[in-house]
mmCIF file of C-alpha atoms in Angstrom:
data_model
loop_
_atom_site.group_PDB
_atom_site.id
_atom_site.type_symbol
_atom_site.label_atom_id
_atom_site.label_comp_id
_atom_site.label_asym_id
_atom_site.label_seq_id
_atom_site.Cartn_x
_atom_site.Cartn_y
_atom_site.Cartn_z
ATOM 1 C CA MET A 714 -12.060 -21.719 -105.890
ATOM 2 C CA PHE A 715 -14.846 -19.182 -105.370
ATOM 3 C CA VAL A 716 -18.281 -19.629 -106.940
ATOM 4 C CA ASP A 717 -20.475 -16.544 -107.290
ATOM 5 C CA LEU A 718 -23.964 -17.386 -106.016
ATOM 6 C CA ALA A 719 -25.581 -13.968 -106.550
ATOM 7 C CA HIS A 720 -27.705 -12.725 -109.441
ATOM 8 C CA PRO A 721 -26.499 -9.408 -110.895
ATOM 9 C CA LEU A 722 -28.563 -6.376 -109.923
ATOM 10 C CA ARG A 723 -29.925 -4.794 -113.103
ATOM 11 C CA SER A 724 -32.919 -2.844 -114.317
ATOM 12 C CA GLY A 725 -36.021 -4.928 -114.903
ATOM 13 C CA MET A 726 -34.810 -7.970 -112.978
ATOM 14 C CA PRO A 727 -37.388 -10.284 -111.345
ATOM 15 C CA VAL A 728 -38.772 -9.161 -107.991
ATOM 16 C CA PHE A 729 -41.349 -10.558 -105.590
ATOM 17 C CA PRO A 730 -44.835 -9.530 -106.786
ATOM 18 C CA GLY A 731 -45.597 -6.077 -105.400
ATOM 19 C CA ASP A 732 -42.003 -5.247 -104.461
ATOM 20 C CA PRO A 733 -40.350 -2.142 -105.971
ATOM 21 C CA ALA A 734 -38.957 -2.617 -109.452
ATOM 22 C CA VAL A 735 -35.189 -2.455 -109.800
ATOM 23 C CA ALA A 736 -33.750 0.408 -111.852
ATOM 24 C CA VAL A 737 -30.054 1.188 -112.319
ATOM 25 C CA ARG A 738 -29.567 4.512 -114.107
ATOM 26 C CA PRO A 739 -26.667 6.899 -114.580
ATOM 27 C CA ALA A 740 -26.684 9.864 -112.193
ATOM 28 C CA ALA A 741 -23.342 11.140 -113.449
ATOM 29 C CA GLU A 742 -21.487 10.141 -116.602
ATOM 30 C CA LEU A 743 -17.762 10.047 -117.194
ATOM 31 C CA GLU A 744 -17.901 11.837 -120.556
ATOM 32 C CA ARG A 745 -20.256 14.551 -119.291
ATOM 33 C CA ASP A 746 -19.280 14.979 -115.646
ATOM 34 C CA GLY A 747 -15.751 13.614 -115.425
ATOM 35 C CA PHE A 748 -16.848 10.767 -113.151
ATOM 36 C CA ALA A 749 -19.487 8.020 -113.131
ATOM 37 C CA VAL A 750 -22.164 7.493 -110.484
ATOM 38 C CA ALA A 751 -25.184 5.192 -110.795
ATOM 39 C CA ARG A 752 -28.572 5.885 -109.245
ATOM 40 C CA LEU A 753 -30.024 2.721 -107.712
ATOM 41 C CA GLU A 754 -33.729 2.221 -107.154
ATOM 42 C CA LEU A 755 -34.585 -1.099 -105.522
ATOM 43 C CA GLY A 756 -36.297 -2.767 -102.627
ATOM 44 C CA SER A 757 -34.421 -4.219 -99.695
ATOM 45 C CA HIS A 758 -35.297 -7.737 -100.922
ATOM 46 C CA SER A 759 -34.093 -7.340 -104.496
ATOM 47 C CA GLY A 760 -32.075 -10.062 -106.183
ATOM 48 C CA THR A 761 -30.024 -12.376 -104.010
ATOM 49 C CA HIS A 762 -30.779 -11.117 -100.513
ATOM 50 C CA VAL A 763 -31.151 -11.971 -96.845
ATOM 51 C CA ASP A 764 -34.324 -11.632 -94.782
ATOM 52 C CA ALA A 765 -33.795 -10.317 -91.275
ATOM 53 C CA PRO A 766 -36.315 -11.348 -88.589
ATOM 54 C CA ALA A 767 -37.855 -7.854 -88.819
ATOM 55 C CA HIS A 768 -39.032 -8.740 -92.330
ATOM 56 C CA SER A 769 -42.071 -10.594 -90.994
ATOM 57 C CA ILE A 770 -41.752 -10.680 -87.190
ATOM 58 C CA ALA A 771 -42.941 -7.744 -85.063
ATOM 59 C CA GLY A 772 -40.041 -6.584 -82.911
ATOM 60 C CA GLY A 773 -37.617 -8.883 -84.749
ATOM 61 C CA ARG A 774 -33.956 -8.074 -85.234
ATOM 62 C CA THR A 775 -33.156 -5.654 -88.029
ATOM 63 C CA ILE A 776 -30.457 -6.266 -90.615
ATOM 64 C CA ASP A 777 -27.979 -3.872 -88.998
ATOM 65 C CA ALA A 778 -28.094 -6.057 -85.875
ATOM 66 C CA VAL A 779 -27.065 -9.204 -87.773
ATOM 67 C CA GLY A 780 -23.542 -10.176 -86.779
ATOM 68 C CA LEU A 781 -20.759 -10.369 -89.340
ATOM 69 C CA ASP A 782 -20.237 -14.026 -88.489
ATOM 70 C CA GLU A 783 -23.837 -15.169 -88.970
ATOM 71 C CA LEU A 784 -23.727 -15.363 -92.756
ATOM 72 C CA VAL A 785 -20.202 -16.695 -93.066
ATOM 73 C CA GLY A 786 -19.313 -20.292 -92.316
ATOM 74 C CA ASP A 787 -19.596 -23.947 -93.222
ATOM 75 C CA ALA A 788 -22.691 -24.794 -95.227
ATOM 76 C CA VAL A 789 -24.385 -28.071 -96.092
ATOM 77 C CA VAL A 790 -25.678 -28.222 -99.679
ATOM 78 C CA VAL A 791 -28.738 -30.450 -100.233
ATOM 79 C CA GLN A 792 -29.221 -31.487 -103.864
ATOM 80 C CA LEU A 793 -32.938 -31.808 -104.733
ATOM 81 C CA PRO A 794 -33.168 -32.620 -108.448
ATOM 82 C CA GLY A 795 -36.335 -33.257 -110.405
ATOM 83 C CA LEU A 796 -38.765 -31.160 -108.367
ATOM 84 C CA ALA A 797 -42.016 -30.236 -110.066
ATOM 85 C CA PRO A 798 -43.523 -26.726 -110.069
ATOM 86 C CA ARG A 799 -44.853 -25.871 -106.599
ATOM 87 C CA GLU A 800 -43.752 -29.241 -105.236
ATOM 88 C CA VAL A 801 -43.337 -29.307 -101.468
ATOM 89 C CA ILE A 802 -39.974 -30.502 -100.126
ATOM 90 C CA SER A 803 -40.976 -32.939 -97.410
ATOM 91 C CA ARG A 804 -39.217 -34.008 -94.258
ATOM 92 C CA ALA A 805 -38.870 -37.478 -95.805
ATOM 93 C CA ARG A 806 -36.965 -35.958 -98.757
ATOM 94 C CA LEU A 807 -34.487 -34.459 -96.277
ATOM 95 C CA ALA A 808 -34.213 -37.643 -94.194
ATOM 96 C CA PRO A 809 -30.642 -38.512 -95.319
ATOM 97 C CA LEU A 810 -29.415 -35.102 -94.180
ATOM 98 C CA LEU A 811 -31.417 -35.134 -90.962
ATOM 99 C CA ASP A 812 -30.216 -38.654 -90.123
ATOM 100 C CA ALA A 813 -26.568 -37.729 -90.746
ATOM 101 C CA GLY A 814 -26.780 -34.348 -89.015
ATOM 102 C CA LEU A 815 -25.282 -31.038 -90.066
ATOM 103 C CA GLY A 816 -21.810 -31.794 -88.765
ATOM 104 C CA GLY A 817 -21.549 -28.469 -86.981
ATOM 105 C CA ALA A 818 -22.687 -26.409 -89.990
ATOM 106 C CA ARG A 819 -25.302 -23.743 -89.265
ATOM 107 C CA ILE A 820 -26.083 -22.874 -92.898
ATOM 108 C CA VAL A 821 -28.249 -25.124 -95.087
ATOM 109 C CA LEU A 822 -28.530 -24.486 -98.850
ATOM 110 C CA LEU A 823 -31.368 -26.190 -100.748
ATOM 111 C CA ALA A 824 -30.311 -26.764 -104.368
ATOM 112 C CA THR A 825 -33.458 -27.178 -106.457
ATOM 113 C CA GLY A 826 -32.033 -25.890 -109.747
ATOM 114 C CA TRP A 827 -34.894 -23.393 -109.990
ATOM 115 C CA ASP A 828 -32.406 -20.595 -110.630
ATOM 116 C CA THR A 829 -32.249 -21.789 -114.266
ATOM 117 C CA ARG A 830 -35.776 -20.360 -114.626
ATOM 118 C CA TRP A 831 -34.673 -16.905 -113.419
ATOM 119 C CA GLY A 832 -36.203 -14.226 -115.659
ATOM 120 C CA THR A 833 -39.068 -16.460 -116.858
ATOM 121 C CA PRO A 834 -42.679 -16.786 -115.629
ATOM 122 C CA ASP A 835 -41.830 -20.320 -114.431
ATOM 123 C CA TYR A 836 -39.566 -18.857 -111.753
ATOM 124 C CA PHE A 837 -42.631 -17.871 -109.712
ATOM 125 C CA ALA A 838 -43.995 -21.469 -109.698
ATOM 126 C CA HIS A 839 -41.114 -22.602 -107.516
ATOM 127 C CA PRO A 840 -40.920 -25.520 -105.068
ATOM 128 C CA THR A 841 -41.434 -24.782 -101.385
ATOM 129 C CA LEU A 842 -40.281 -26.207 -98.079
ATOM 130 C CA ASP A 843 -42.688 -28.109 -95.840
ATOM 131 C CA PRO A 844 -42.959 -26.345 -92.443
ATOM 132 C CA ASP A 845 -42.359 -29.626 -90.619
ATOM 133 C CA ALA A 846 -39.189 -30.186 -92.634
ATOM 134 C CA CYS A 847 -38.119 -26.639 -91.793
ATOM 135 C CA ARG A 848 -38.626 -27.218 -88.084
ATOM 136 C CA ALA A 849 -36.585 -30.425 -88.317
ATOM 137 C CA LEU A 850 -33.714 -28.468 -89.898
ATOM 138 C CA LEU A 851 -33.919 -25.879 -87.133
ATOM 139 C CA ASP A 852 -33.878 -28.642 -84.521
ATOM 140 C CA ALA A 853 -30.761 -30.029 -86.222
ATOM 141 C CA GLY A 854 -28.972 -26.695 -85.705
ATOM 142 C CA MET A 855 -29.722 -24.659 -88.838
ATOM 143 C CA HIS A 856 -29.373 -20.894 -88.364
ATOM 144 C CA VAL A 857 -29.433 -19.768 -92.008
ATOM 145 C CA LEU A 858 -31.717 -21.255 -94.660
ATOM 146 C CA GLY A 859 -30.630 -20.549 -98.240
ATOM 147 C CA VAL A 860 -32.714 -21.300 -101.336
ATOM 148 C CA ASP A 861 -32.241 -20.877 -105.088
ATOM 149 C CA THR A 862 -35.891 -19.864 -105.415
ATOM 150 C CA LEU A 863 -37.897 -16.713 -104.873
ATOM 151 C CA ASN A 864 -39.202 -17.950 -101.541
ATOM 152 C CA PRO A 865 -39.154 -21.033 -99.294
ATOM 153 C CA ASP A 866 -42.908 -20.445 -98.829
ATOM 154 C CA PRO A 867 -45.464 -20.289 -101.666
ATOM 155 C CA SER A 868 -45.153 -16.905 -103.381
ATOM 156 C CA ASP A 869 -48.844 -16.882 -104.331
ATOM 157 C CA GLY A 870 -50.166 -17.389 -100.807
ATOM 158 C CA ALA A 871 -50.783 -15.210 -97.790
ATOM 159 C CA ASP A 872 -49.313 -17.635 -95.242
ATOM 160 C CA LEU A 873 -45.564 -17.716 -94.598
ATOM 161 C CA PRO A 874 -45.040 -20.650 -92.221
ATOM 162 C CA VAL A 875 -41.367 -21.183 -93.060
ATOM 163 C CA HIS A 876 -40.657 -17.493 -92.587
ATOM 164 C CA GLY A 877 -42.511 -17.674 -89.290
ATOM 165 C CA ALA A 878 -40.470 -20.629 -88.080
ATOM 166 C CA VAL A 879 -37.072 -19.348 -89.216
ATOM 167 C CA LEU A 880 -37.369 -15.608 -88.654
ATOM 168 C CA GLY A 881 -39.575 -16.148 -85.610
ATOM 169 C CA GLY A 882 -36.709 -18.104 -84.067
ATOM 170 C CA ASP A 883 -34.307 -15.182 -84.725
ATOM 171 C CA HIS A 884 -32.692 -17.012 -87.651
ATOM 172 C CA LEU A 885 -32.090 -15.835 -91.242
ATOM 173 C CA ILE A 886 -33.289 -16.686 -94.768
ATOM 174 C CA VAL A 887 -31.309 -16.143 -97.981
ATOM 175 C CA GLU A 888 -33.343 -16.164 -101.200
ATOM 176 C CA ASN A 889 -32.633 -16.068 -104.940
ATOM 177 C CA LEU A 890 -29.298 -17.848 -104.808
ATOM 178 C CA ARG A 891 -27.918 -19.439 -107.969
ATOM 179 C CA ARG A 892 -25.534 -22.221 -109.039
ATOM 180 C CA LEU A 893 -26.178 -24.294 -105.929
ATOM 181 C CA THR A 894 -26.534 -27.413 -108.087
ATOM 182 C CA GLU A 895 -22.858 -27.062 -109.060
ATOM 183 C CA LEU A 896 -21.624 -27.266 -105.477
ATOM 184 C CA PRO A 897 -20.385 -30.251 -103.467
ATOM 185 C CA ALA A 898 -22.136 -31.363 -100.287
ATOM 186 C CA ARG A 899 -20.147 -29.004 -98.073
ATOM 187 C CA VAL A 900 -18.734 -25.555 -98.818
ATOM 188 C CA ARG A 901 -17.696 -22.375 -97.068
ATOM 189 C CA PHE A 902 -20.481 -19.821 -97.592
ATOM 190 C CA ALA A 903 -20.398 -16.053 -97.294
ATOM 191 C CA GLY A 904 -23.018 -13.404 -97.999
ATOM 192 C CA VAL A 905 -22.636 -10.256 -95.929
ATOM 193 C CA PRO A 906 -25.501 -7.724 -96.191
ATOM 194 C CA LEU A 907 -25.414 -3.967 -96.366
ATOM 195 C CA ARG A 908 -25.664 -2.342 -92.949
ATOM 196 C CA ILE A 909 -29.031 -0.663 -93.489
ATOM 197 C CA ALA A 910 -30.144 1.101 -90.312
ATOM 198 C CA GLU A 911 -33.251 -0.645 -88.947
ATOM 199 C CA GLY A 912 -33.550 -2.521 -92.242
ATOM 200 C CA ASP A 913 -35.714 -5.600 -92.790
ATOM 201 C CA GLY A 914 -33.314 -7.199 -95.272
ATOM 202 C CA SER A 915 -30.568 -6.482 -97.767
ATOM 203 C CA PRO A 916 -29.142 -7.596 -101.103
ATOM 204 C CA ILE A 917 -25.934 -9.612 -100.667
ATOM 205 C CA ARG A 918 -23.000 -10.731 -102.813
ATOM 206 C CA ALA A 919 -23.123 -14.403 -101.892
ATOM 207 C CA TYR A 920 -20.393 -16.857 -102.774
ATOM 208 C CA ALA A 921 -19.141 -20.320 -101.924
ATOM 209 C CA GLU A 922 -15.549 -21.320 -101.395
ATOM 210 C CA VAL A 923 -14.857 -24.780 -102.783
ATOM 211 C CA GLU A 924 -11.632 -26.705 -102.352
ATOM 212 C CA TYR A 925 -9.945 -27.405 -105.679
ATOM 213 C CA SER A 926 -9.895 -31.078 -104.767
ATOM 214 C CA CYS A 927 -13.636 -31.210 -104.072
ATOM 215 C CA CYS A 928 -15.187 -30.965 -107.466
ATOM 216 C CA PRO A 929 -14.736 -29.389 -110.918
ATOM 217 C CA VAL A 930 -16.816 -26.213 -110.747
ATOM 218 C CA SER A 931 -16.498 -23.864 -113.696
ATOM 219 C CA GLN A 932 -15.890 -20.163 -113.239
ATOM 220 C CA LYS A 933 -18.845 -18.118 -114.574
#
């Protein structure tokens, strides 16, 4: 079973404050032109997307240099229910995962349930990841950090310590995922970006592959 983890790209969708607004408009119409083409206006970090190191690290790898295998593979899903607005996810909260290890997985998905606030003002008051907890995940072997929030760092602050730790180590961040709370503890994740020349990031169509025997996940 495949579970779609990406928000649809549509006009007026939420974006990080200051980023370009998303607009999807017809450039050609079937009735008028005999074919349909949409004109897309969006930033490279619109919707469900991946941050390349070049997003915040001088001289960091660009998105076209990210290998096809880096965003495909076994993922550990960490369920974090009951978080308050702007609550910091501590290393102690992740202790069960850190004690057990990642079991060879290089992708970690933090399921806060904040995606249910998508499209509301509350979405911007999301939980964040403690930098020390982030470093512990990296030490455990994490290469890709995925979150169902706008940002693993505070979106109303100037400092980006989690971005610095992850992207500064030549790793990747996936933001604005959805439906992570429906997943079992381990899935097969995929989210391949567009090959934007010298790009700092890209929207992705992310999904999880779940064994039928794992858990009853509805198709939506």
